[in-house]
């Protein structure tokens, strides 16, 4: 079979290679992949790829071999999955606890855009707690996670302010019901909850806009700039603010994937996909994703071979 492997080259970070078809472990099903969606974090890992690492965590396709332990969906089921790695290929072995069956109303491209970004959004909002009637600030709002957080938070009754780098990148969050600004300094606080994903100087600035007793949840560093705090500046800011670090990871992912699939099927969640292309264009798409030429998600289809 064909799979994409890291090259370590910035201009063309992956290349096709022949590989044996994976052999599933006892609790894994073999999936024939129809679509996969790269994440921006994966583009950073491709700059200095670890030995033996095979990229690919967001996939959709068909079950062609059921798990040996009898768990999971049957042969021919259309599924969305979140393997630990190896999803940029014709086939992948995926733990059945991290699969969800797709209804006919959701195509593979939509489904592939769900796993990492959608799971992150769901779990992040659970961390934030009930949002009905609360004022929320979200930084990095135009990425894959940001669109899901925006739609889910507004749907839950939050008064959301979304920070995007440009007016064009803010169009979709505005359509979803957010108040859009283009720098953290322009956000009109105080906020009950701040969901911060850019790092660098934005985190400290966002923290200053939290109400006394409020919460800041730090879930990313998209700027790739380290965060530093001046303790004495914290003393001048709001009192009793909770700062919480968040990371989405932790299997099983299947139950949350089922929730995401249900929300899409009910027309309550809409994957924001700015590019759908043949997987022959993966390398170019990864570069565009890394330098932010893509809003929301990009999806690659394996149906048309290279």
PDB file of C-alpha atoms in Angstrom:
ATOM      1  CA  UNK A   1       0.000   0.000   0.000  1.00  0.00           C
ATOM      2  CA  UNK A   2       0.946   3.683  -0.168  1.00  0.00           C
ATOM      3  CA  UNK A   3       1.516   5.919   2.829  1.00  0.00           C
ATOM      4  CA  UNK A   4       2.901   9.400   3.393  1.00  0.00           C
ATOM      5  CA  UNK A   5       6.090   9.593   5.438  1.00  0.00           C
ATOM      6  CA  UNK A   6       8.014  12.610   6.802  1.00  0.00           C
ATOM      7  CA  UNK A   7      10.925  13.962   4.756  1.00  0.00           C
ATOM      8  CA  UNK A   8      12.253  16.602   7.178  1.00  0.00           C
ATOM      9  CA  UNK A   9      12.106  19.154   4.335  1.00  0.00           C
ATOM     10  CA  UNK A  10      10.227  22.411   4.954  1.00  0.00           C
ATOM     11  CA  UNK A  11       9.071  22.914   1.365  1.00  0.00           C
ATOM     12  CA  UNK A  12       7.850  19.322   0.923  1.00  0.00           C
ATOM     13  CA  UNK A  13       7.363  17.803   4.374  1.00  0.00           C
ATOM     14  CA  UNK A  14       5.952  14.417   3.265  1.00  0.00           C
ATOM     15  CA  UNK A  15       6.432  12.000   0.397  1.00  0.00           C
ATOM     16  CA  UNK A  16       4.764   8.787  -0.776  1.00  0.00           C
ATOM     17  CA  UNK A  17       6.356   5.469   0.113  1.00  0.00           C
ATOM     18  CA  UNK A  18       5.442   1.805  -0.292  1.00  0.00           C
ATOM     19  CA  UNK A  19       4.581   0.143   3.023  1.00  0.00           C
ATOM     20  CA  UNK A  20       3.092  -3.134   4.213  1.00  0.00           C
ATOM     21  CA  UNK A  21      -0.565  -3.098   5.137  1.00  0.00           C
ATOM     22  CA  UNK A  22      -0.865  -2.731   8.919  1.00  0.00           C
ATOM     23  CA  UNK A  23      -1.764  -5.780  10.996  1.00  0.00           C
ATOM     24  CA  UNK A  24      -4.367  -4.842  13.619  1.00  0.00           C
ATOM     25  CA  UNK A  25      -3.910  -5.694  17.291  1.00  0.00           C
ATOM     26  CA  UNK A  26      -6.679  -7.574  19.089  1.00  0.00           C
ATOM     27  CA  UNK A  27      -8.802  -4.497  19.828  1.00  0.00           C
ATOM     28  CA  UNK A  28      -8.216  -2.763  16.504  1.00  0.00           C
ATOM     29  CA  UNK A  29     -10.164  -2.707  13.240  1.00  0.00           C
ATOM     30  CA  UNK A  30      -8.532  -2.268   9.845  1.00  0.00           C
ATOM     31  CA  UNK A  31      -9.856   0.822   8.081  1.00  0.00           C
ATOM     32  CA  UNK A  32      -9.597   1.572   4.366  1.00  0.00           C
ATOM     33  CA  UNK A  33      -9.074   5.313   4.514  1.00  0.00           C
ATOM     34  CA  UNK A  34     -11.151   7.549   2.281  1.00  0.00           C
ATOM     35  CA  UNK A  35     -10.211  10.918   3.812  1.00  0.00           C
ATOM     36  CA  UNK A  36      -7.871  12.370   6.404  1.00  0.00           C
ATOM     37  CA  UNK A  37      -7.378  15.830   7.885  1.00  0.00           C
ATOM     38  CA  UNK A  38      -3.985  17.171   9.008  1.00  0.00           C
ATOM     39  CA  UNK A  39      -3.718  19.399  12.064  1.00  0.00           C
ATOM     40  CA  UNK A  40      -1.470  22.438  12.374  1.00  0.00           C
ATOM     41  CA  UNK A  41       0.338  20.856  15.305  1.00  0.00           C
ATOM     42  CA  UNK A  42       1.344  17.994  13.025  1.00  0.00           C
ATOM     43  CA  UNK A  43       2.950  20.489  10.637  1.00  0.00           C
ATOM     44  CA  UNK A  44       5.237  21.584  13.487  1.00  0.00           C
ATOM     45  CA  UNK A  45       6.156  17.984  14.316  1.00  0.00           C
ATOM     46  CA  UNK A  46       7.096  17.468  10.672  1.00  0.00           C
ATOM     47  CA  UNK A  47       9.842  20.085  10.963  1.00  0.00           C
ATOM     48  CA  UNK A  48      11.905  17.691  13.100  1.00  0.00           C
ATOM     49  CA  UNK A  49      10.115  14.335  12.810  1.00  0.00           C
ATOM     50  CA  UNK A  50      10.784  11.678  15.418  1.00  0.00           C
ATOM     51  CA  UNK A  51      12.213   8.377  14.171  1.00  0.00           C
ATOM     52  CA  UNK A  52       9.491   5.855  13.289  1.00  0.00           C
ATOM     53  CA  UNK A  53       6.726   8.471  13.621  1.00  0.00           C
ATOM     54  CA  UNK A  54       3.935   8.089  11.067  1.00  0.00           C
ATOM     55  CA  UNK A  55       1.685  11.167  10.932  1.00  0.00           C
ATOM     56  CA  UNK A  56      -2.078  11.036  10.786  1.00  0.00           C
ATOM     57  CA  UNK A  57      -4.632  11.196  13.617  1.00  0.00           C
ATOM     58  CA  UNK A  58      -7.905  12.215  11.908  1.00  0.00           C
ATOM     59  CA  UNK A  59      -9.400   9.714   9.452  1.00  0.00           C
ATOM     60  CA  UNK A  60     -12.637   8.495   7.916  1.00  0.00           C
ATOM     61  CA  UNK A  61     -13.234   5.385   5.857  1.00  0.00           C
ATOM     62  CA  UNK A  62     -14.566   1.815   5.706  1.00  0.00           C
ATOM     63  CA  UNK A  63     -14.064  -1.121   8.054  1.00  0.00           C
ATOM     64  CA  UNK A  64     -12.470  -3.911   6.002  1.00  0.00           C
ATOM     65  CA  UNK A  65     -11.422  -6.144   8.911  1.00  0.00           C
ATOM     66  CA  UNK A  66     -13.179  -6.291  12.266  1.00  0.00           C
ATOM     67  CA  UNK A  67     -11.346  -6.407  15.584  1.00  0.00           C
ATOM     68  CA  UNK A  68     -10.308  -9.889  16.688  1.00  0.00           C
ATOM     69  CA  UNK A  69     -11.943  -9.391  20.086  1.00  0.00           C
ATOM     70  CA  UNK A  70     -15.322  -8.730  18.463  1.00  0.00           C
ATOM     71  CA  UNK A  71     -15.511  -5.102  19.564  1.00  0.00           C
ATOM     72  CA  UNK A  72     -16.454  -2.226  17.311  1.00  0.00           C
ATOM     73  CA  UNK A  73     -18.349  -1.927  14.039  1.00  0.00           C
ATOM     74  CA  UNK A  74     -18.711  -4.650  11.436  1.00  0.00           C
ATOM     75  CA  UNK A  75     -17.351  -5.100   7.937  1.00  0.00           C
ATOM     76  CA  UNK A  76     -18.385  -2.320   5.568  1.00  0.00           C
ATOM     77  CA  UNK A  77     -19.314   0.175   8.269  1.00  0.00           C
ATOM     78  CA  UNK A  78     -18.462   3.783   7.468  1.00  0.00           C
ATOM     79  CA  UNK A  79     -16.522   5.232  10.370  1.00  0.00           C
ATOM     80  CA  UNK A  80     -14.603   8.213  11.678  1.00  0.00           C
ATOM     81  CA  UNK A  81     -11.544   7.461  13.787  1.00  0.00           C
ATOM     82  CA  UNK A  82      -8.724   8.926  15.851  1.00  0.00           C
ATOM     83  CA  UNK A  83      -5.674   6.639  15.791  1.00  0.00           C
ATOM     84  CA  UNK A  84      -2.514   7.547  17.655  1.00  0.00           C
ATOM     85  CA  UNK A  85      -0.649   7.816  14.344  1.00  0.00           C
ATOM     86  CA  UNK A  86      -0.425   6.392  10.835  1.00  0.00           C
ATOM     87  CA  UNK A  87      -3.583   7.834   9.289  1.00  0.00           C
ATOM     88  CA  UNK A  88      -2.028   9.353   6.152  1.00  0.00           C
ATOM     89  CA  UNK A  89      -2.167   6.073   4.271  1.00  0.00           C
ATOM     90  CA  UNK A  90      -4.438   3.760   2.303  1.00  0.00           C
ATOM     91  CA  UNK A  91      -5.118   1.638   5.406  1.00  0.00           C
ATOM     92  CA  UNK A  92      -4.803   2.150   9.155  1.00  0.00           C
ATOM     93  CA  UNK A  93      -5.344  -0.035  12.202  1.00  0.00           C
ATOM     94  CA  UNK A  94      -7.510   1.926  14.665  1.00  0.00           C
ATOM     95  CA  UNK A  95      -8.561   0.964  18.213  1.00  0.00           C
ATOM     96  CA  UNK A  96     -12.276   0.295  18.219  1.00  0.00           C
ATOM     97  CA  UNK A  97     -12.679   2.478  21.324  1.00  0.00           C
ATOM     98  CA  UNK A  98     -11.685   5.434  19.129  1.00  0.00           C
ATOM     99  CA  UNK A  99     -14.113   4.829  16.256  1.00  0.00           C
ATOM    100  CA  UNK A 100     -17.657   6.057  15.651  1.00  0.00           C
ATOM    101  CA  UNK A 101     -20.077   4.888  12.963  1.00  0.00           C
ATOM    102  CA  UNK A 102     -21.221   7.490  10.419  1.00  0.00           C
ATOM    103  CA  UNK A 103     -24.770   7.974   9.155  1.00  0.00           C
ATOM    104  CA  UNK A 104     -25.353   8.330   5.417  1.00  0.00           C
ATOM    105  CA  UNK A 105     -25.920  12.080   5.849  1.00  0.00           C
ATOM    106  CA  UNK A 106     -22.254  12.737   6.767  1.00  0.00           C
ATOM    107  CA  UNK A 107     -19.635  12.265   4.072  1.00  0.00           C
ATOM    108  CA  UNK A 108     -16.059  11.206   4.673  1.00  0.00           C
ATOM    109  CA  UNK A 109     -14.618  14.699   4.202  1.00  0.00           C
ATOM    110  CA  UNK A 110     -16.896  16.165   6.882  1.00  0.00           C
ATOM    111  CA  UNK A 111     -16.145  13.278   9.212  1.00  0.00           C
ATOM    112  CA  UNK A 112     -12.356  13.469   8.819  1.00  0.00           C
ATOM    113  CA  UNK A 113     -12.467  17.105   9.936  1.00  0.00           C
ATOM    114  CA  UNK A 114     -13.958  16.148  13.310  1.00  0.00           C
ATOM    115  CA  UNK A 115     -11.632  14.104  15.543  1.00  0.00           C
ATOM    116  CA  UNK A 116      -8.793  16.157  17.046  1.00  0.00           C
ATOM    117  CA  UNK A 117     -10.323  19.613  16.691  1.00  0.00           C
ATOM    118  CA  UNK A 118     -13.806  18.466  17.644  1.00  0.00           C
ATOM    119  CA  UNK A 119     -12.660  16.421  20.628  1.00  0.00           C
ATOM    120  CA  UNK A 120     -10.545  19.348  21.792  1.00  0.00           C
ATOM    121  CA  UNK A 121     -13.503  21.718  21.572  1.00  0.00           C
ATOM    122  CA  UNK A 122     -15.876  19.374  23.425  1.00  0.00           C
ATOM    123  CA  UNK A 123     -13.434  18.642  26.235  1.00  0.00           C
ATOM    124  CA  UNK A 124     -12.318  22.253  26.500  1.00  0.00           C
ATOM    125  CA  UNK A 125     -15.895  23.436  26.978  1.00  0.00           C
ATOM    126  CA  UNK A 126     -16.516  20.767  29.592  1.00  0.00           C
ATOM    127  CA  UNK A 127     -13.485  22.122  31.441  1.00  0.00           C
ATOM    128  CA  UNK A 128     -14.918  25.633  31.236  1.00  0.00           C
ATOM    129  CA  UNK A 129     -18.239  24.489  32.695  1.00  0.00           C
ATOM    130  CA  UNK A 130     -21.713  25.835  32.021  1.00  0.00           C
ATOM    131  CA  UNK A 131     -21.526  28.799  29.625  1.00  0.00           C
ATOM    132  CA  UNK A 132     -25.146  29.933  29.478  1.00  0.00           C
ATOM    133  CA  UNK A 133     -25.195  33.685  30.043  1.00  0.00           C
ATOM    134  CA  UNK A 134     -21.430  33.875  30.630  1.00  0.00           C
ATOM    135  CA  UNK A 135     -18.977  36.188  28.896  1.00  0.00           C
ATOM    136  CA  UNK A 136     -16.244  34.211  27.127  1.00  0.00           C
ATOM    137  CA  UNK A 137     -13.089  35.329  25.318  1.00  0.00           C
ATOM    138  CA  UNK A 138     -11.548  32.949  22.755  1.00  0.00           C
ATOM    139  CA  UNK A 139      -8.170  33.582  21.136  1.00  0.00           C
ATOM    140  CA  UNK A 140      -7.038  31.821  17.960  1.00  0.00           C
ATOM    141  CA  UNK A 141     -10.653  31.566  16.923  1.00  0.00           C
ATOM    142  CA  UNK A 142     -10.248  31.001  13.190  1.00  0.00           C
ATOM    143  CA  UNK A 143      -8.535  27.588  13.341  1.00  0.00           C
ATOM    144  CA  UNK A 144     -10.187  24.196  13.338  1.00  0.00           C
ATOM    145  CA  UNK A 145     -10.654  24.121  17.119  1.00  0.00           C
ATOM    146  CA  UNK A 146     -11.751  27.750  17.212  1.00  0.00           C
ATOM    147  CA  UNK A 147     -14.657  27.256  14.818  1.00  0.00           C
ATOM    148  CA  UNK A 148     -15.990  24.310  16.793  1.00  0.00           C
ATOM    149  CA  UNK A 149     -15.594  26.123  20.128  1.00  0.00           C
ATOM    150  CA  UNK A 150     -17.357  29.174  18.729  1.00  0.00           C
ATOM    151  CA  UNK A 151     -20.350  27.283  17.393  1.00  0.00           C
ATOM    152  CA  UNK A 152     -20.724  25.082  20.473  1.00  0.00           C
ATOM    153  CA  UNK A 153     -20.243  27.927  22.980  1.00  0.00           C
ATOM    154  CA  UNK A 154     -22.663  30.283  21.243  1.00  0.00           C
ATOM    155  CA  UNK A 155     -25.127  27.403  20.943  1.00  0.00           C
ATOM    156  CA  UNK A 156     -24.791  26.859  24.693  1.00  0.00           C
ATOM    157  CA  UNK A 157     -25.764  30.471  25.387  1.00  0.00           C
ATOM    158  CA  UNK A 158     -22.352  32.110  25.831  1.00  0.00           C
ATOM    159  CA  UNK A 159     -21.665  35.724  24.927  1.00  0.00           C
ATOM    160  CA  UNK A 160     -18.497  35.023  22.981  1.00  0.00           C
ATOM    161  CA  UNK A 161     -15.782  37.402  21.845  1.00  0.00           C
ATOM    162  CA  UNK A 162     -13.485  35.790  19.263  1.00  0.00           C
ATOM    163  CA  UNK A 163      -9.993  37.044  18.459  1.00  0.00           C
ATOM    164  CA  UNK A 164      -8.833  36.487  14.858  1.00  0.00           C
ATOM    165  CA  UNK A 165      -5.766  37.822  13.086  1.00  0.00           C
ATOM    166  CA  UNK A 166      -7.641  39.480  10.201  1.00  0.00           C
ATOM    167  CA  UNK A 167     -11.181  40.511   9.217  1.00  0.00           C
ATOM    168  CA  UNK A 168     -11.290  37.756   6.588  1.00  0.00           C
ATOM    169  CA  UNK A 169     -10.437  35.113   9.186  1.00  0.00           C
ATOM    170  CA  UNK A 170     -13.128  36.553  11.435  1.00  0.00           C
ATOM    171  CA  UNK A 171     -15.974  36.221   8.952  1.00  0.00           C
ATOM    172  CA  UNK A 172     -17.010  32.709   9.930  1.00  0.00           C
ATOM    173  CA  UNK A 173     -16.890  33.254  13.727  1.00  0.00           C
ATOM    174  CA  UNK A 174     -19.059  36.363  13.184  1.00  0.00           C
ATOM    175  CA  UNK A 175     -21.547  34.307  11.159  1.00  0.00           C
ATOM    176  CA  UNK A 176     -21.689  31.837  14.041  1.00  0.00           C
ATOM    177  CA  UNK A 177     -22.697  34.597  16.441  1.00  0.00           C
ATOM    178  CA  UNK A 178     -19.413  35.775  17.965  1.00  0.00           C
ATOM    179  CA  UNK A 179     -18.315  39.338  18.502  1.00  0.00           C
ATOM    180  CA  UNK A 180     -15.026  39.518  16.565  1.00  0.00           C
ATOM    181  CA  UNK A 181     -11.918  41.575  17.349  1.00  0.00           C
ATOM    182  CA  UNK A 182      -8.455  41.278  15.836  1.00  0.00           C
ATOM    183  CA  UNK A 183      -6.234  41.674  18.868  1.00  0.00           C
ATOM    184  CA  UNK A 184      -6.656  40.753  22.502  1.00  0.00           C
ATOM    185  CA  UNK A 185      -6.232  44.388  23.571  1.00  0.00           C
ATOM    186  CA  UNK A 186      -9.453  45.263  21.707  1.00  0.00           C
ATOM    187  CA  UNK A 187     -11.579  42.752  23.624  1.00  0.00           C
ATOM    188  CA  UNK A 188     -13.971  44.465  26.013  1.00  0.00           C
ATOM    189  CA  UNK A 189     -13.855  42.610  29.322  1.00  0.00           C
ATOM    190  CA  UNK A 190     -14.203  41.573  31.975  1.00  0.00           C
ATOM    191  CA  UNK A 191     -14.810  37.946  31.000  1.00  0.00           C
ATOM    192  CA  UNK A 192     -16.010  35.054  33.106  1.00  0.00           C
ATOM    193  CA  UNK A 193     -13.904  32.604  31.094  1.00  0.00           C
ATOM    194  CA  UNK A 194     -10.932  33.087  28.771  1.00  0.00           C
ATOM    195  CA  UNK A 195      -9.945  30.261  26.424  1.00  0.00           C
ATOM    196  CA  UNK A 196      -6.399  31.089  25.337  1.00  0.00           C
ATOM    197  CA  UNK A 197      -4.509  29.289  22.552  1.00  0.00           C
ATOM    198  CA  UNK A 198      -1.918  31.667  21.124  1.00  0.00           C
ATOM    199  CA  UNK A 199       0.620  32.035  23.937  1.00  0.00           C
ATOM    200  CA  UNK A 200       3.356  34.683  23.870  1.00  0.00           C
ATOM    201  CA  UNK A 201       2.294  38.085  25.216  1.00  0.00           C
ATOM    202  CA  UNK A 202      -1.394  37.394  24.499  1.00  0.00           C
ATOM    203  CA  UNK A 203      -1.808  35.101  27.493  1.00  0.00           C
ATOM    204  CA  UNK A 204      -0.843  37.712  30.086  1.00  0.00           C
ATOM    205  CA  UNK A 205      -2.958  40.323  28.315  1.00  0.00           C
ATOM    206  CA  UNK A 206      -5.935  37.985  28.170  1.00  0.00           C
ATOM    207  CA  UNK A 207      -5.493  37.184  31.853  1.00  0.00           C
ATOM    208  CA  UNK A 208      -5.865  40.866  32.697  1.00  0.00           C
ATOM    209  CA  UNK A 209      -9.356  40.767  31.189  1.00  0.00           C
ATOM    210  CA  UNK A 210     -10.695  38.002  33.435  1.00  0.00           C
ATOM    211  CA  UNK A 211     -13.156  39.092  36.104  1.00  0.00           C
ATOM    212  CA  UNK A 212     -12.223  38.547  39.766  1.00  0.00           C
ATOM    213  CA  UNK A 213     -12.796  34.882  40.555  1.00  0.00           C
ATOM    214  CA  UNK A 214     -12.930  33.964  36.876  1.00  0.00           C
ATOM    215  CA  UNK A 215     -10.927  31.387  34.948  1.00  0.00           C
ATOM    216  CA  UNK A 216      -8.376  31.286  32.147  1.00  0.00           C
ATOM    217  CA  UNK A 217      -7.881  27.959  30.369  1.00  0.00           C
ATOM    218  CA  UNK A 218      -4.652  27.746  28.378  1.00  0.00           C
ATOM    219  CA  UNK A 219      -4.890  25.142  25.602  1.00  0.00           C
ATOM    220  CA  UNK A 220      -2.277  26.045  23.001  1.00  0.00           C
ATOM    221  CA  UNK A 221       0.640  28.158  21.858  1.00  0.00           C
ATOM    222  CA  UNK A 222      -0.115  28.779  18.193  1.00  0.00           C
ATOM    223  CA  UNK A 223       2.232  31.774  18.077  1.00  0.00           C
ATOM    224  CA  UNK A 224       5.103  29.429  19.020  1.00  0.00           C
ATOM    225  CA  UNK A 225       6.289  32.168  21.374  1.00  0.00           C
ATOM    226  CA  UNK A 226       6.942  31.155  25.007  1.00  0.00           C
ATOM    227  CA  UNK A 227       4.782  32.641  27.737  1.00  0.00           C
ATOM    228  CA  UNK A 228       6.252  34.541  30.684  1.00  0.00           C
ATOM    229  CA  UNK A 229       4.531  36.158  33.656  1.00  0.00           C
ATOM    230  CA  UNK A 230       5.557  39.130  35.756  1.00  0.00           C
ATOM    231  CA  UNK A 231       4.331  38.219  39.230  1.00  0.00           C
ATOM    232  CA  UNK A 232       3.962  41.857  40.245  1.00  0.00           C
ATOM    233  CA  UNK A 233       1.762  42.530  37.239  1.00  0.00           C
ATOM    234  CA  UNK A 234      -0.410  39.626  38.363  1.00  0.00           C
ATOM    235  CA  UNK A 235      -0.833  41.355  41.723  1.00  0.00           C
ATOM    236  CA  UNK A 236      -2.237  44.397  39.918  1.00  0.00           C
ATOM    237  CA  UNK A 237      -4.703  42.297  37.952  1.00  0.00           C
ATOM    238  CA  UNK A 238      -7.994  40.636  38.884  1.00  0.00           C
ATOM    239  CA  UNK A 239      -7.978  38.691  42.158  1.00  0.00           C
ATOM    240  CA  UNK A 240      -8.566  34.968  42.694  1.00  0.00           C
ATOM    241  CA  UNK A 241      -8.305  34.082  39.001  1.00  0.00           C
ATOM    242  CA  UNK A 242      -7.777  30.405  38.218  1.00  0.00           C
ATOM    243  CA  UNK A 243      -5.253  29.539  35.513  1.00  0.00           C
ATOM    244  CA  UNK A 244      -5.696  26.036  34.160  1.00  0.00           C
ATOM    245  CA  UNK A 245      -3.648  24.184  31.546  1.00  0.00           C
ATOM    246  CA  UNK A 246      -5.666  21.963  29.208  1.00  0.00           C
ATOM    247  CA  UNK A 247      -4.713  19.200  26.779  1.00  0.00           C
ATOM    248  CA  UNK A 248      -7.378  17.189  24.996  1.00  0.00           C
ATOM    249  CA  UNK A 249      -5.570  13.846  24.748  1.00  0.00           C
ATOM    250  CA  UNK A 250      -6.812  10.709  26.461  1.00  0.00           C
ATOM    251  CA  UNK A 251      -8.503   7.677  24.916  1.00  0.00           C
ATOM    252  CA  UNK A 252     -11.140   6.434  24.497  1.00  0.00           C
ATOM    253  CA  UNK A 253     -12.257   8.927  21.861  1.00  0.00           C
ATOM    254  CA  UNK A 254     -15.218   6.981  20.512  1.00  0.00           C
ATOM    255  CA  UNK A 255     -17.891   8.421  22.839  1.00  0.00           C
ATOM    256  CA  UNK A 256     -16.917  12.015  22.019  1.00  0.00           C
ATOM    257  CA  UNK A 257     -16.733  11.184  18.314  1.00  0.00           C
ATOM    258  CA  UNK A 258     -20.271   9.811  18.594  1.00  0.00           C
ATOM    259  CA  UNK A 259     -21.360  13.104  20.175  1.00  0.00           C
ATOM    260  CA  UNK A 260     -19.740  15.126  17.392  1.00  0.00           C
ATOM    261  CA  UNK A 261     -21.284  12.936  14.699  1.00  0.00           C
ATOM    262  CA  UNK A 262     -24.703  13.337  16.332  1.00  0.00           C
ATOM    263  CA  UNK A 263     -24.350  17.137  16.463  1.00  0.00           C
ATOM    264  CA  UNK A 264     -23.413  17.278  12.775  1.00  0.00           C
ATOM    265  CA  UNK A 265     -26.276  14.969  11.840  1.00  0.00           C
ATOM    266  CA  UNK A 266     -28.682  17.231  13.756  1.00  0.00           C
ATOM    267  CA  UNK A 267     -27.345  20.296  11.889  1.00  0.00           C
ATOM    268  CA  UNK A 268     -26.051  21.749  15.162  1.00  0.00           C
ATOM    269  CA  UNK A 269     -22.355  21.591  14.286  1.00  0.00           C
ATOM    270  CA  UNK A 270     -20.794  22.438  10.928  1.00  0.00           C
ATOM    271  CA  UNK A 271     -17.198  21.495  10.117  1.00  0.00           C
ATOM    272  CA  UNK A 272     -15.415  24.485   8.597  1.00  0.00           C
ATOM    273  CA  UNK A 273     -13.455  22.999   5.697  1.00  0.00           C
ATOM    274  CA  UNK A 274     -11.601  25.477   3.511  1.00  0.00           C
ATOM    275  CA  UNK A 275      -9.845  22.959   1.278  1.00  0.00           C
ATOM    276  CA  UNK A 276     -10.650  19.491  -0.023  1.00  0.00           C
ATOM    277  CA  UNK A 277      -7.979  18.003  -2.291  1.00  0.00           C
ATOM    278  CA  UNK A 278      -6.520  14.743  -3.525  1.00  0.00           C
ATOM    279  CA  UNK A 279      -3.861  13.394  -1.192  1.00  0.00           C
ATOM    280  CA  UNK A 280      -1.292  13.934  -3.938  1.00  0.00           C
ATOM    281  CA  UNK A 281      -1.480  17.569  -2.788  1.00  0.00           C
ATOM    282  CA  UNK A 282      -0.773  16.800   0.872  1.00  0.00           C
ATOM    283  CA  UNK A 283       2.695  18.363   0.970  1.00  0.00           C
ATOM    284  CA  UNK A 284       1.506  21.701  -0.429  1.00  0.00           C
ATOM    285  CA  UNK A 285      -1.519  21.660   1.857  1.00  0.00           C
ATOM    286  CA  UNK A 286       0.670  21.093   4.924  1.00  0.00           C
ATOM    287  CA  UNK A 287       2.796  24.126   4.054  1.00  0.00           C
ATOM    288  CA  UNK A 288      -0.312  26.275   3.573  1.00  0.00           C
ATOM    289  CA  UNK A 289      -1.736  25.057   6.871  1.00  0.00           C
ATOM    290  CA  UNK A 290       1.506  25.806   8.719  1.00  0.00           C
ATOM    291  CA  UNK A 291       1.711  29.402   7.427  1.00  0.00           C
ATOM    292  CA  UNK A 292      -2.013  30.017   7.974  1.00  0.00           C
ATOM    293  CA  UNK A 293      -3.193  30.215   4.389  1.00  0.00           C
ATOM    294  CA  UNK A 294      -6.057  27.884   5.335  1.00  0.00           C
ATOM    295  CA  UNK A 295      -8.953  28.785   7.616  1.00  0.00           C
ATOM    296  CA  UNK A 296     -10.543  25.979   9.581  1.00  0.00           C
ATOM    297  CA  UNK A 297      -9.709  22.517   8.290  1.00  0.00           C
ATOM    298  CA  UNK A 298      -8.169  20.976   5.187  1.00  0.00           C
ATOM    299  CA  UNK A 299      -9.146  17.463   4.097  1.00  0.00           C
ATOM    300  CA  UNK A 300      -7.251  15.122   1.742  1.00  0.00           C
ATOM    301  CA  UNK A 301      -9.018  12.363  -0.177  1.00  0.00           C
ATOM    302  CA  UNK A 302      -7.284   9.075  -0.950  1.00  0.00           C
ATOM    303  CA  UNK A 303      -9.712   7.997  -3.678  1.00  0.00           C
ATOM    304  CA  UNK A 304      -7.663   9.589  -6.466  1.00  0.00           C
ATOM    305  CA  UNK A 305      -4.212   8.029  -6.337  1.00  0.00           C
ATOM    306  CA  UNK A 306      -1.096  10.126  -6.806  1.00  0.00           C
TER     307      UNK A 306
END
